[in-house]
Structure formats: structure tokens, C-alpha cells
PDB file of N, CA and C in Angstrom:
ATOM      1  N   MET A 108      -4.725  54.090 171.269  1.00  0.00           N
ATOM      2  CA  MET A 108      -6.164  54.414 171.061  1.00  0.00           C
ATOM      3  C   MET A 108      -6.021  55.307 169.665  1.00  0.00           C
ATOM      4  N   ALA A 109      -7.145  55.015 168.688  1.00  0.00           N
ATOM      5  CA  ALA A 109      -7.108  55.761 167.345  1.00  0.00           C
ATOM      6  C   ALA A 109      -7.655  57.284 167.775  1.00  0.00           C
ATOM      7  N   ARG A 110      -6.919  58.183 166.667  1.00  0.00           N
ATOM      8  CA  ARG A 110      -7.234  59.489 166.637  1.00  0.00           C
ATOM      9  C   ARG A 110      -8.666  59.712 165.998  1.00  0.00           C
ATOM     10  N   ALA A 111      -9.074  60.592 166.553  1.00  0.00           N
ATOM     11  CA  ALA A 111     -10.468  61.142 165.802  1.00  0.00           C
ATOM     12  C   ALA A 111     -10.100  61.681 164.553  1.00  0.00           C
ATOM     13  N   ARG A 112     -11.037  61.342 163.334  1.00  0.00           N
ATOM     14  CA  ARG A 112     -10.721  61.947 162.108  1.00  0.00           C
ATOM     15  C   ARG A 112     -11.097  63.055 161.941  1.00  0.00           C
ATOM     16  N   LYS A 113     -10.107  64.002 161.386  1.00  0.00           N
ATOM     17  CA  LYS A 113     -10.889  65.583 161.068  1.00  0.00           C
ATOM     18  C   LYS A 113     -11.485  65.392 159.590  1.00  0.00           C
ATOM     19  N   PRO A 114     -12.566  66.142 159.767  1.00  0.00           N
ATOM     20  CA  PRO A 114     -13.554  66.290 158.572  1.00  0.00           C
ATOM     21  C   PRO A 114     -12.180  66.916 157.282  1.00  0.00           C
ATOM     22  N   PRO A 115     -12.885  66.564 156.167  1.00  0.00           N
ATOM     23  CA  PRO A 115     -12.314  67.095 154.980  1.00  0.00           C
ATOM     24  C   PRO A 115     -12.068  68.519 155.000  1.00  0.00           C
ATOM     25  N   PRO A 116     -10.940  69.029 154.372  1.00  0.00           N
ATOM     26  CA  PRO A 116     -11.016  70.702 154.546  1.00  0.00           C
ATOM     27  C   PRO A 116     -12.141  71.043 153.389  1.00  0.00           C
ATOM     28  N   THR A 117     -12.604  71.993 153.578  1.00  0.00           N
ATOM     29  CA  THR A 117     -13.713  72.958 152.646  1.00  0.00           C
ATOM     30  C   THR A 117     -13.324  74.135 152.085  1.00  0.00           C
ATOM     31  N   GLN A 118     -13.807  74.965 151.368  1.00  0.00           N
ATOM     32  CA  GLN A 118     -13.302  76.273 150.721  1.00  0.00           C
ATOM     33  C   GLN A 118     -13.085  77.170 151.948  1.00  0.00           C
ATOM     34  N   LYS A 119     -13.832  77.162 152.825  1.00  0.00           N
ATOM     35  CA  LYS A 119     -13.872  77.953 154.137  1.00  0.00           C
ATOM     36  C   LYS A 119     -12.348  77.779 154.633  1.00  0.00           C
ATOM     37  N   ASP A 120     -11.753  76.717 154.720  1.00  0.00           N
ATOM     38  CA  ASP A 120     -10.373  76.596 155.315  1.00  0.00           C
ATOM     39  C   ASP A 120      -9.181  77.350 154.574  1.00  0.00           C
ATOM     40  N   PHE A 121      -9.598  77.933 153.388  1.00  0.00           N
ATOM     41  CA  PHE A 121      -8.195  78.521 152.437  1.00  0.00           C
ATOM     42  C   PHE A 121      -8.712  79.980 152.397  1.00  0.00           C
ATOM     43  N   LYS A 122      -7.416  80.421 152.282  1.00  0.00           N
ATOM     44  CA  LYS A 122      -7.514  82.064 151.979  1.00  0.00           C
ATOM     45  C   LYS A 122      -8.214  82.378 150.607  1.00  0.00           C
ATOM     46  N   HIS A 123      -8.098  81.649 149.655  1.00  0.00           N
ATOM     47  CA  HIS A 123      -8.763  81.977 148.360  1.00  0.00           C
ATOM     48  C   HIS A 123      -9.877  81.632 148.170  1.00  0.00           C
ATOM     49  N   VAL A 124     -10.812  82.136 147.163  1.00  0.00           N
ATOM     50  CA  VAL A 124     -11.949  81.320 147.074  1.00  0.00           C
ATOM     51  C   VAL A 124     -12.359  81.073 145.709  1.00  0.00           C
ATOM     52  N   TRP A 125     -12.653  79.946 145.589  1.00  0.00           N
ATOM     53  CA  TRP A 125     -13.297  79.387 143.947  1.00  0.00           C
ATOM     54  C   TRP A 125     -14.363  79.877 143.694  1.00  0.00           C
ATOM     55  N   HIS A 126     -14.869  80.421 142.529  1.00  0.00           N
ATOM     56  CA  HIS A 126     -16.090  80.825 142.063  1.00  0.00           C
ATOM     57  C   HIS A 126     -16.942  79.782 141.302  1.00  0.00           C
ATOM     58  N   VAL A 127     -16.981  78.433 141.443  1.00  0.00           N
ATOM     59  CA  VAL A 127     -17.166  77.359 140.592  1.00  0.00           C
ATOM     60  C   VAL A 127     -18.755  77.406 140.619  1.00  0.00           C
ATOM     61  N   GLN A 128     -19.539  77.597 141.880  1.00  0.00           N
ATOM     62  CA  GLN A 128     -20.853  77.810 141.732  1.00  0.00           C
ATOM     63  C   GLN A 128     -21.317  78.906 140.914  1.00  0.00           C
ATOM     64  N   GLU A 129     -20.680  80.245 140.951  1.00  0.00           N
ATOM     65  CA  GLU A 129     -20.936  81.275 140.128  1.00  0.00           C
ATOM     66  C   GLU A 129     -21.209  80.969 138.354  1.00  0.00           C
ATOM     67  N   TRP A 130     -19.674  80.279 138.084  1.00  0.00           N
ATOM     68  CA  TRP A 130     -19.742  79.848 136.841  1.00  0.00           C
ATOM     69  C   TRP A 130     -20.703  78.837 136.645  1.00  0.00           C
ATOM     70  N   MET A 131     -21.272  78.260 137.245  1.00  0.00           N
ATOM     71  CA  MET A 131     -22.440  77.154 136.666  1.00  0.00           C
ATOM     72  C   MET A 131     -23.521  77.758 136.733  1.00  0.00           C
ATOM     73  N   GLU A 132     -23.837  78.470 137.324  1.00  0.00           N
ATOM     74  CA  GLU A 132     -24.726  79.622 137.306  1.00  0.00           C
ATOM     75  C   GLU A 132     -24.966  80.298 136.156  1.00  0.00           C
ATOM     76  N   LEU A 133     -23.773  80.913 135.668  1.00  0.00           N
ATOM     77  CA  LEU A 133     -23.742  81.673 134.290  1.00  0.00           C
ATOM     78  C   LEU A 133     -24.264  80.946 133.324  1.00  0.00           C
ATOM     79  N   TYR A 134     -23.761  79.559 133.257  1.00  0.00           N
ATOM     80  CA  TYR A 134     -23.901  78.648 132.172  1.00  0.00           C
ATOM     81  C   TYR A 134     -25.281  77.745 132.249  1.00  0.00           C
ATOM     82  N   LYS A 135     -25.869  77.989 133.504  1.00  0.00           N
ATOM     83  CA  LYS A 135     -27.297  77.348 133.886  1.00  0.00           C
ATOM     84  C   LYS A 135     -26.942  75.585 134.011  1.00  0.00           C
ATOM     85  N   LYS A 136     -25.389  75.395 134.425  1.00  0.00           N
ATOM     86  CA  LYS A 136     -25.065  74.392 134.776  1.00  0.00           C
ATOM     87  C   LYS A 136     -25.804  73.755 136.268  1.00  0.00           C
ATOM     88  N   ARG A 137     -26.172  72.703 136.493  1.00  0.00           N
ATOM     89  CA  ARG A 137     -26.685  72.040 137.769  1.00  0.00           C
ATOM     90  C   ARG A 137     -25.810  70.558 138.208  1.00  0.00           C
ATOM     91  N   GLN A 138     -25.894  70.347 139.440  1.00  0.00           N
ATOM     92  CA  GLN A 138     -25.366  69.188 139.909  1.00  0.00           C
ATOM     93  C   GLN A 138     -25.511  67.997 138.889  1.00  0.00           C
ATOM     94  N   ILE A 139     -26.818  67.847 138.469  1.00  0.00           N
ATOM     95  CA  ILE A 139     -26.994  66.597 137.541  1.00  0.00           C
ATOM     96  C   ILE A 139     -26.215  66.607 136.318  1.00  0.00           C
ATOM     97  N   ASP A 140     -25.938  67.759 136.035  1.00  0.00           N
ATOM     98  CA  ASP A 140     -25.136  68.104 134.617  1.00  0.00           C
ATOM     99  C   ASP A 140     -23.692  67.589 134.800  1.00  0.00           C
ATOM    100  N   LEU A 141     -23.218  67.754 136.105  1.00  0.00           N
ATOM    101  CA  LEU A 141     -21.746  67.335 136.416  1.00  0.00           C
ATOM    102  C   LEU A 141     -21.787  65.744 136.261  1.00  0.00           C
ATOM    103  N   ILE A 142     -22.648  65.019 136.747  1.00  0.00           N
ATOM    104  CA  ILE A 142     -22.889  63.670 136.500  1.00  0.00           C
ATOM    105  C   ILE A 142     -23.279  63.225 135.099  1.00  0.00           C
ATOM    106  N   ASN A 143     -23.947  63.752 134.704  1.00  0.00           N
ATOM    107  CA  ASN A 143     -24.377  63.258 132.944  1.00  0.00           C
ATOM    108  C   ASN A 143     -23.371  63.837 132.016  1.00  0.00           C
ATOM    109  N   GLU A 144     -22.938  65.105 132.065  1.00  0.00           N
ATOM    110  CA  GLU A 144     -21.788  65.559 130.935  1.00  0.00           C
ATOM    111  C   GLU A 144     -20.533  65.156 131.190  1.00  0.00           C
ATOM    112  N   LEU A 145     -19.952  65.101 132.528  1.00  0.00           N
ATOM    113  CA  LEU A 145     -18.744  64.719 133.026  1.00  0.00           C
ATOM    114  C   LEU A 145     -18.598  63.704 133.446  1.00  0.00           C
ATOM    115  N   GLY A 146     -19.345  62.636 133.628  1.00  0.00           N
ATOM    116  CA  GLY A 146     -19.481  61.146 133.897  1.00  0.00           C
ATOM    117  C   GLY A 146     -18.798  61.131 135.390  1.00  0.00           C
ATOM    118  N   TRP A 147     -19.381  62.195 136.299  1.00  0.00           N
ATOM    119  CA  TRP A 147     -18.630  62.193 137.739  1.00  0.00           C
ATOM    120  C   TRP A 147     -19.861  61.519 138.381  1.00  0.00           C
ATOM    121  N   SER A 148     -19.439  60.834 139.648  1.00  0.00           N
ATOM    122  CA  SER A 148     -20.218  60.208 140.694  1.00  0.00           C
ATOM    123  C   SER A 148     -20.945  61.217 141.246  1.00  0.00           C
ATOM    124  N   LYS A 149     -22.096  60.822 141.837  1.00  0.00           N
ATOM    125  CA  LYS A 149     -23.009  61.800 142.547  1.00  0.00           C
ATOM    126  C   LYS A 149     -22.251  62.047 143.960  1.00  0.00           C
ATOM    127  N   ALA A 150     -21.660  61.396 144.452  1.00  0.00           N
ATOM    128  CA  ALA A 150     -20.533  62.051 145.318  1.00  0.00           C
ATOM    129  C   ALA A 150     -19.525  62.993 145.200  1.00  0.00           C
ATOM    130  N   LYS A 151     -19.049  62.825 143.984  1.00  0.00           N
ATOM    131  CA  LYS A 151     -18.039  63.920 143.746  1.00  0.00           C
ATOM    132  C   LYS A 151     -18.914  65.246 143.145  1.00  0.00           C
ATOM    133  N   ALA A 152     -19.716  65.025 142.426  1.00  0.00           N
ATOM    134  CA  ALA A 152     -20.623  66.056 142.049  1.00  0.00           C
ATOM    135  C   ALA A 152     -21.145  66.906 143.394  1.00  0.00           C
ATOM    136  N   SER A 153     -21.366  66.267 144.357  1.00  0.00           N
ATOM    137  CA  SER A 153     -22.008  66.791 145.473  1.00  0.00           C
ATOM    138  C   SER A 153     -20.809  67.559 146.286  1.00  0.00           C
ATOM    139  N   ASP A 154     -19.424  67.001 146.213  1.00  0.00           N
ATOM    140  CA  ASP A 154     -18.456  67.665 146.796  1.00  0.00           C
ATOM    141  C   ASP A 154     -18.238  69.010 146.132  1.00  0.00           C
ATOM    142  N   VAL A 155     -18.175  69.094 144.894  1.00  0.00           N
ATOM    143  CA  VAL A 155     -18.197  70.302 144.140  1.00  0.00           C
ATOM    144  C   VAL A 155     -19.180  71.150 144.660  1.00  0.00           C
ATOM    145  N   MET A 156     -20.554  70.709 144.454  1.00  0.00           N
ATOM    146  CA  MET A 156     -21.471  71.907 145.004  1.00  0.00           C
ATOM    147  C   MET A 156     -21.426  72.175 146.349  1.00  0.00           C
ATOM    148  N   SER A 157     -20.628  71.548 147.314  1.00  0.00           N
ATOM    149  CA  SER A 157     -20.796  72.003 148.865  1.00  0.00           C
ATOM    150  C   SER A 157     -19.273  72.355 149.079  1.00  0.00           C
ATOM    151  N   GLY A 158     -18.585  72.414 148.018  1.00  0.00           N
ATOM    152  CA  GLY A 158     -17.219  73.458 148.239  1.00  0.00           C
ATOM    153  C   GLY A 158     -16.279  73.010 148.753  1.00  0.00           C
ATOM    154  N   GLN A 159     -16.039  71.388 148.718  1.00  0.00           N
ATOM    155  CA  GLN A 159     -15.056  70.612 149.228  1.00  0.00           C
ATOM    156  C   GLN A 159     -13.765  71.083 148.585  1.00  0.00           C
ATOM    157  N   GLN A 160     -12.643  70.739 148.720  1.00  0.00           N
ATOM    158  CA  GLN A 160     -11.458  70.886 148.631  1.00  0.00           C
ATOM    159  C   GLN A 160     -11.320  70.530 146.797  1.00  0.00           C
ATOM    160  N   TYR A 161     -10.970  71.510 146.201  1.00  0.00           N
ATOM    161  CA  TYR A 161     -10.928  71.441 144.723  1.00  0.00           C
ATOM    162  C   TYR A 161      -9.276  71.024 144.442  1.00  0.00           C
ATOM    163  N   THR A 162      -8.977  69.864 143.838  1.00  0.00           N
ATOM    164  CA  THR A 162      -7.668  69.523 143.421  1.00  0.00           C
ATOM    165  C   THR A 162      -7.490  70.262 142.027  1.00  0.00           C
ATOM    166  N   GLN A 163      -6.245  70.126 141.537  1.00  0.00           N
ATOM    167  CA  GLN A 163      -6.178  70.455 140.283  1.00  0.00           C
ATOM    168  C   GLN A 163      -6.776  69.685 139.268  1.00  0.00           C
ATOM    169  N   SER A 164      -6.648  68.352 139.349  1.00  0.00           N
ATOM    170  CA  SER A 164      -7.427  67.484 138.414  1.00  0.00           C
ATOM    171  C   SER A 164      -8.914  68.132 138.192  1.00  0.00           C
ATOM    172  N   LEU A 165      -9.608  68.215 139.131  1.00  0.00           N
ATOM    173  CA  LEU A 165     -11.101  68.620 139.383  1.00  0.00           C
ATOM    174  C   LEU A 165     -11.006  70.083 138.467  1.00  0.00           C
ATOM    175  N   ILE A 166     -10.332  70.845 138.806  1.00  0.00           N
ATOM    176  CA  ILE A 166     -10.307  72.301 138.324  1.00  0.00           C
ATOM    177  C   ILE A 166      -9.840  72.007 136.749  1.00  0.00           C
ATOM    178  N   ASP A 167      -9.039  71.231 136.601  1.00  0.00           N
ATOM    179  CA  ASP A 167      -8.785  71.094 134.932  1.00  0.00           C
ATOM    180  C   ASP A 167      -9.930  70.399 133.952  1.00  0.00           C
ATOM    181  N   GLN A 168     -10.952  69.654 135.001  1.00  0.00           N
ATOM    182  CA  GLN A 168     -11.931  69.249 134.411  1.00  0.00           C
ATOM    183  C   GLN A 168     -13.021  70.112 134.243  1.00  0.00           C
ATOM    184  N   LEU A 169     -13.185  71.033 135.251  1.00  0.00           N
ATOM    185  CA  LEU A 169     -14.239  71.983 135.152  1.00  0.00           C
ATOM    186  C   LEU A 169     -14.109  72.914 134.356  1.00  0.00           C
ATOM    187  N   ALA A 170     -12.933  73.580 134.116  1.00  0.00           N
ATOM    188  CA  ALA A 170     -12.671  74.807 133.501  1.00  0.00           C
ATOM    189  C   ALA A 170     -13.130  74.748 132.203  1.00  0.00           C
ATOM    190  N   PRO A 171     -12.780  73.746 130.966  1.00  0.00           N
ATOM    191  CA  PRO A 171     -13.205  73.687 129.768  1.00  0.00           C
ATOM    192  C   PRO A 171     -14.735  73.539 129.824  1.00  0.00           C
ATOM    193  N   TRP A 172     -15.106  72.708 130.795  1.00  0.00           N
ATOM    194  CA  TRP A 172     -16.723  72.477 130.812  1.00  0.00           C
ATOM    195  C   TRP A 172     -17.655  73.857 130.978  1.00  0.00           C
ATOM    196  N   LEU A 173     -16.690  74.729 131.698  1.00  0.00           N
ATOM    197  CA  LEU A 173     -17.387  76.067 131.952  1.00  0.00           C
ATOM    198  C   LEU A 173     -17.136  77.125 131.080  1.00  0.00           C
ATOM    199  N   ASN A 174     -16.365  76.974 130.225  1.00  0.00           N
ATOM    200  CA  ASN A 174     -16.003  77.976 129.164  1.00  0.00           C
ATOM    201  C   ASN A 174     -14.810  78.689 129.762  1.00  0.00           C
ATOM    202  N   ALA A 175     -13.884  78.425 130.782  1.00  0.00           N
ATOM    203  CA  ALA A 175     -13.073  79.052 131.466  1.00  0.00           C
ATOM    204  C   ALA A 175     -11.757  78.468 131.406  1.00  0.00           C
ATOM    205  N   LYS A 176     -10.933  79.383 131.791  1.00  0.00           N
ATOM    206  CA  LYS A 176      -9.451  78.736 132.059  1.00  0.00           C
ATOM    207  C   LYS A 176      -9.209  78.445 133.405  1.00  0.00           C
ATOM    208  N   PRO A 177      -8.502  77.499 133.900  1.00  0.00           N
ATOM    209  CA  PRO A 177      -8.601  77.052 135.249  1.00  0.00           C
ATOM    210  C   PRO A 177      -8.372  78.672 136.357  1.00  0.00           C
ATOM    211  N   PHE A 178      -7.550  79.326 135.967  1.00  0.00           N
ATOM    212  CA  PHE A 178      -7.151  80.453 136.801  1.00  0.00           C
ATOM    213  C   PHE A 178      -8.384  81.595 137.019  1.00  0.00           C
ATOM    214  N   GLU A 179      -9.361  81.375 136.068  1.00  0.00           N
ATOM    215  CA  GLU A 179     -10.527  82.291 136.035  1.00  0.00           C
ATOM    216  C   GLU A 179     -11.536  81.520 136.995  1.00  0.00           C
ATOM    217  N   LEU A 180     -11.489  80.510 137.424  1.00  0.00           N
ATOM    218  CA  LEU A 180     -12.396  79.845 138.299  1.00  0.00           C
ATOM    219  C   LEU A 180     -12.202  80.582 139.644  1.00  0.00           C
ATOM    220  N   LEU A 181     -10.972  81.413 139.847  1.00  0.00           N
ATOM    221  CA  LEU A 181     -10.710  82.099 141.054  1.00  0.00           C
ATOM    222  C   LEU A 181     -11.129  83.441 141.027  1.00  0.00           C
ATOM    223  N   MET A 182     -12.059  84.007 139.914  1.00  0.00           N
ATOM    224  CA  MET A 182     -12.531  84.779 139.843  1.00  0.00           C
ATOM    225  C   MET A 182     -14.225  85.015 139.652  1.00  0.00           C
ATOM    226  N   ALA A 183     -14.786  85.748 140.064  1.00  0.00           N
ATOM    227  CA  ALA A 183     -16.371  85.739 139.690  1.00  0.00           C
ATOM    228  C   ALA A 183     -16.419  85.810 138.238  1.00  0.00           C
ATOM    229  N   PRO A 184     -17.297  85.541 137.296  1.00  0.00           N
ATOM    230  CA  PRO A 184     -17.351  85.622 136.329  1.00  0.00           C
ATOM    231  C   PRO A 184     -17.172  86.816 135.506  1.00  0.00           C
ATOM    232  N   HIS A 185     -18.192  87.730 136.200  1.00  0.00           N
ATOM    233  CA  HIS A 185     -18.091  89.127 135.263  1.00  0.00           C
ATOM    234  C   HIS A 185     -16.719  89.776 135.318  1.00  0.00           C
ATOM    235  N   GLU A 186     -15.940  89.389 136.353  1.00  0.00           N
ATOM    236  CA  GLU A 186     -14.179  89.860 136.424  1.00  0.00           C
ATOM    237  C   GLU A 186     -13.564  89.276 135.479  1.00  0.00           C
ATOM    238  N   ALA A 187     -13.702  87.841 134.935  1.00  0.00           N
ATOM    239  CA  ALA A 187     -12.932  87.082 134.098  1.00  0.00           C
ATOM    240  C   ALA A 187     -13.279  87.632 132.597  1.00  0.00           C
ATOM    241  N   MET A 188     -14.445  87.875 132.563  1.00  0.00           N
ATOM    242  CA  MET A 188     -15.093  88.169 131.313  1.00  0.00           C
ATOM    243  C   MET A 188     -14.469  90.148 131.035  1.00  0.00           C
ATOM    244  N   SER A 189     -14.393  90.850 132.154  1.00  0.00           N
ATOM    245  CA  SER A 189     -13.914  92.022 131.788  1.00  0.00           C
ATOM    246  C   SER A 189     -12.370  92.065 131.441  1.00  0.00           C
ATOM    247  N   ILE A 190     -11.693  91.410 132.008  1.00  0.00           N
ATOM    248  CA  ILE A 190     -10.037  90.787 131.849  1.00  0.00           C
ATOM    249  C   ILE A 190     -10.168  90.331 130.255  1.00  0.00           C
ATOM    250  N   ARG A 191     -11.030  89.440 130.035  1.00  0.00           N
ATOM    251  CA  ARG A 191     -10.953  89.006 128.677  1.00  0.00           C
ATOM    252  C   ARG A 191     -11.264  90.136 127.592  1.00  0.00           C
ATOM    253  N   ALA A 192     -12.141  91.087 127.976  1.00  0.00           N
ATOM    254  CA  ALA A 192     -12.378  91.991 126.831  1.00  0.00           C
ATOM    255  C   ALA A 192     -11.269  93.083 126.855  1.00  0.00           C
ATOM    256  N   MET A 193     -10.779  93.263 127.989  1.00  0.00           N
ATOM    257  CA  MET A 193      -9.472  94.187 127.895  1.00  0.00           C
ATOM    258  C   MET A 193      -8.228  93.298 127.067  1.00  0.00           C
ATOM    259  N   ARG A 194      -8.212  92.372 127.296  1.00  0.00           N
ATOM    260  CA  ARG A 194      -7.058  91.739 126.754  1.00  0.00           C
ATOM    261  C   ARG A 194      -7.316  91.646 124.795  1.00  0.00           C
ATOM    262  N   LYS A 195      -8.574  91.070 124.700  1.00  0.00           N
ATOM    263  CA  LYS A 195      -8.958  91.306 123.339  1.00  0.00           C
ATOM    264  C   LYS A 195      -8.769  92.808 122.725  1.00  0.00           C
ATOM    265  N   ALA A 196      -9.107  93.740 123.261  1.00  0.00           N
ATOM    266  CA  ALA A 196      -8.980  95.096 123.078  1.00  0.00           C
ATOM    267  C   ALA A 196      -7.571  95.366 123.064  1.00  0.00           C
ATOM    268  N   ALA A 197      -6.441  95.258 123.602  1.00  0.00           N
ATOM    269  CA  ALA A 197      -5.174  95.378 123.686  1.00  0.00           C
ATOM    270  C   ALA A 197      -4.336  94.689 122.521  1.00  0.00           C
ATOM    271  N   VAL A 198      -4.933  93.417 122.232  1.00  0.00           N
ATOM    272  CA  VAL A 198      -4.392  92.919 121.087  1.00  0.00           C
ATOM    273  C   VAL A 198      -4.962  93.819 119.832  1.00  0.00           C
ATOM    274  N   GLU A 199      -6.298  94.078 119.563  1.00  0.00           N
ATOM    275  CA  GLU A 199      -6.749  94.604 118.608  1.00  0.00           C
ATOM    276  C   GLU A 199      -5.999  95.900 118.343  1.00  0.00           C
ATOM    277  N   ILE A 200      -5.660  96.928 119.181  1.00  0.00           N
ATOM    278  CA  ILE A 200      -5.090  97.940 119.230  1.00  0.00           C
ATOM    279  C   ILE A 200      -3.580  97.600 118.960  1.00  0.00           C
ATOM    280  N   ALA A 201      -2.807  96.790 119.401  1.00  0.00           N
ATOM    281  CA  ALA A 201      -1.526  96.491 119.128  1.00  0.00           C
ATOM    282  C   ALA A 201      -1.344  95.944 117.611  1.00  0.00           C
ATOM    283  N   ALA A 202      -2.519  95.293 117.109  1.00  0.00           N
ATOM    284  CA  ALA A 202      -2.282  94.639 115.615  1.00  0.00           C
ATOM    285  C   ALA A 202      -2.800  95.823 114.852  1.00  0.00           C
ATOM    286  N   ASP A 203      -3.235  96.868 115.439  1.00  0.00           N
ATOM    287  CA  ASP A 203      -3.733  98.107 114.070  1.00  0.00           C
ATOM    288  C   ASP A 203      -2.766  98.993 114.118  1.00  0.00           C
ATOM    289  N   ASN A 204      -1.559  98.730 113.196  1.00  0.00           N
ATOM    290  CA  ASN A 204      -0.663  99.929 113.118  1.00  0.00           C
ATOM    291  C   ASN A 204      -0.991 101.287 112.797  1.00  0.00           C
ATOM    292  N   SER A 205      -2.068 101.493 112.281  1.00  0.00           N
ATOM    293  CA  SER A 205      -2.302 102.839 111.926  1.00  0.00           C
ATOM    294  C   SER A 205      -2.709 103.556 113.283  1.00  0.00           C
ATOM    295  N   GLN A 206      -3.364 102.822 113.973  1.00  0.00           N
ATOM    296  CA  GLN A 206      -3.792 103.388 115.308  1.00  0.00           C
ATOM    297  C   GLN A 206      -2.646 103.657 116.009  1.00  0.00           C
ATOM    298  N   VAL A 207      -1.496 102.766 116.078  1.00  0.00           N
ATOM    299  CA  VAL A 207      -0.775 103.009 117.065  1.00  0.00           C
ATOM    300  C   VAL A 207       0.282 104.225 116.370  1.00  0.00           C
ATOM    301  N   GLU A 208       0.434 104.227 115.132  1.00  0.00           N
ATOM    302  CA  GLU A 208       1.206 105.545 114.744  1.00  0.00           C
ATOM    303  C   GLU A 208       0.621 106.766 114.664  1.00  0.00           C
ATOM    304  N   ILE A 209      -0.721 106.810 114.899  1.00  0.00           N
ATOM    305  CA  ILE A 209      -1.633 107.995 115.360  1.00  0.00           C
ATOM    306  C   ILE A 209      -1.253 108.737 116.668  1.00  0.00           C
ATOM    307  N   ALA A 210      -1.264 107.657 117.628  1.00  0.00           N
ATOM    308  CA  ALA A 210      -1.472 108.113 118.979  1.00  0.00           C
ATOM    309  C   ALA A 210      -0.153 108.819 119.438  1.00  0.00           C
ATOM    310  N   PRO A 211       1.136 109.054 119.219  1.00  0.00           N
ATOM    311  CA  PRO A 211       2.086 109.811 119.211  1.00  0.00           C
ATOM    312  C   PRO A 211       1.682 111.195 118.674  1.00  0.00           C
ATOM    313  N   ALA A 212       1.364 111.344 117.542  1.00  0.00           N
ATOM    314  CA  ALA A 212       0.954 112.814 116.940  1.00  0.00           C
ATOM    315  C   ALA A 212      -0.171 113.369 117.555  1.00  0.00           C
ATOM    316  N   LYS A 213      -1.068 112.613 118.218  1.00  0.00           N
ATOM    317  CA  LYS A 213      -2.201 113.362 118.993  1.00  0.00           C
ATOM    318  C   LYS A 213      -1.553 113.738 120.136  1.00  0.00           C
ATOM    319  N   LEU A 214      -0.672 113.148 120.559  1.00  0.00           N
ATOM    320  CA  LEU A 214      -0.140 113.837 122.028  1.00  0.00           C
ATOM    321  C   LEU A 214       0.826 115.002 121.720  1.00  0.00           C
ATOM    322  N   ALA A 215       1.605 114.898 120.546  1.00  0.00           N
ATOM    323  CA  ALA A 215       2.445 116.202 120.412  1.00  0.00           C
ATOM    324  C   ALA A 215       1.614 117.281 120.011  1.00  0.00           C
ATOM    325  N   ASP A 216       0.422 117.067 119.466  1.00  0.00           N
ATOM    326  CA  ASP A 216      -0.676 117.983 119.199  1.00  0.00           C
ATOM    327  C   ASP A 216      -1.071 118.882 120.516  1.00  0.00           C
ATOM    328  N   ARG A 217      -1.605 118.112 121.602  1.00  0.00           N
ATOM    329  CA  ARG A 217      -1.992 118.504 122.542  1.00  0.00           C
ATOM    330  C   ARG A 217      -0.822 119.447 123.542  1.00  0.00           C
ATOM    331  N   LYS A 218       0.600 118.756 123.419  1.00  0.00           N
ATOM    332  CA  LYS A 218       1.522 119.769 123.992  1.00  0.00           C
ATOM    333  C   LYS A 218       1.467 121.153 123.310  1.00  0.00           C
ATOM    334  N   ALA A 219       1.666 121.147 121.986  1.00  0.00           N
ATOM    335  CA  ALA A 219       1.633 122.489 121.271  1.00  0.00           C
ATOM    336  C   ALA A 219       0.338 123.166 121.860  1.00  0.00           C
ATOM    337  N   SER A 220      -0.834 122.870 121.846  1.00  0.00           N
ATOM    338  CA  SER A 220      -1.943 123.407 122.247  1.00  0.00           C
ATOM    339  C   SER A 220      -1.600 124.358 123.441  1.00  0.00           C
TER     340      SER A 220
END
């Protein structure tokens, strides 16, 4: 006797949440854009929009299309943008030698007060 097939897993079956739809909203992308711009079938685009299980291959195709790194799709866009801004600021501070040299002097001035 054949076993009944289990339905394919959806995002609800996993502990992590992909924020693909939020990223698509940010860039005003729709299901038809997945078909037209990425050359996906209607079924594949529908699976993405309904939150079916995302594979590494699928995420690797979506991320650059959504101007994101693959891991950023696990975050809401505003979180990823905040991390990008912090990273950029940290790089700028590290690259600015004059600012790095001034910081210890300010700390010493505070202790003297």
C-alpha cells in the first residue's frame, strides 16, 4: 500500500524566517518580475511568493536581484540596512587615522577633569 505524500515544507516548518517578500516590497518587485527578470516559471515564482522551502540555489539567485547578500534575506530590510550603515561607519572611522589618534587624548582629558 502506497504511503500518503506529505505536503512540501513551507517556511512555517522552520525556526528561521526568510524576509524575501519584505525585500521584494522594498524594491517594488512583484511575482511577475520573478518570471520576466529572472526567467523563472510561474510555478517557481508562485512557490517563492507563498513561502515554500527556499534552497541555497534559489537564495543565491534572489539575493543579487534584491540588492542583498544571501544572509541578509534572513533579516528585515531595515535591519540589514542598519548593519550596512554601521559597517560603513566603522570602516570610515578605522580609515581615518586622525580620528583614531584623537580618541585616546579625549579619554585622558576626561580622566584629568
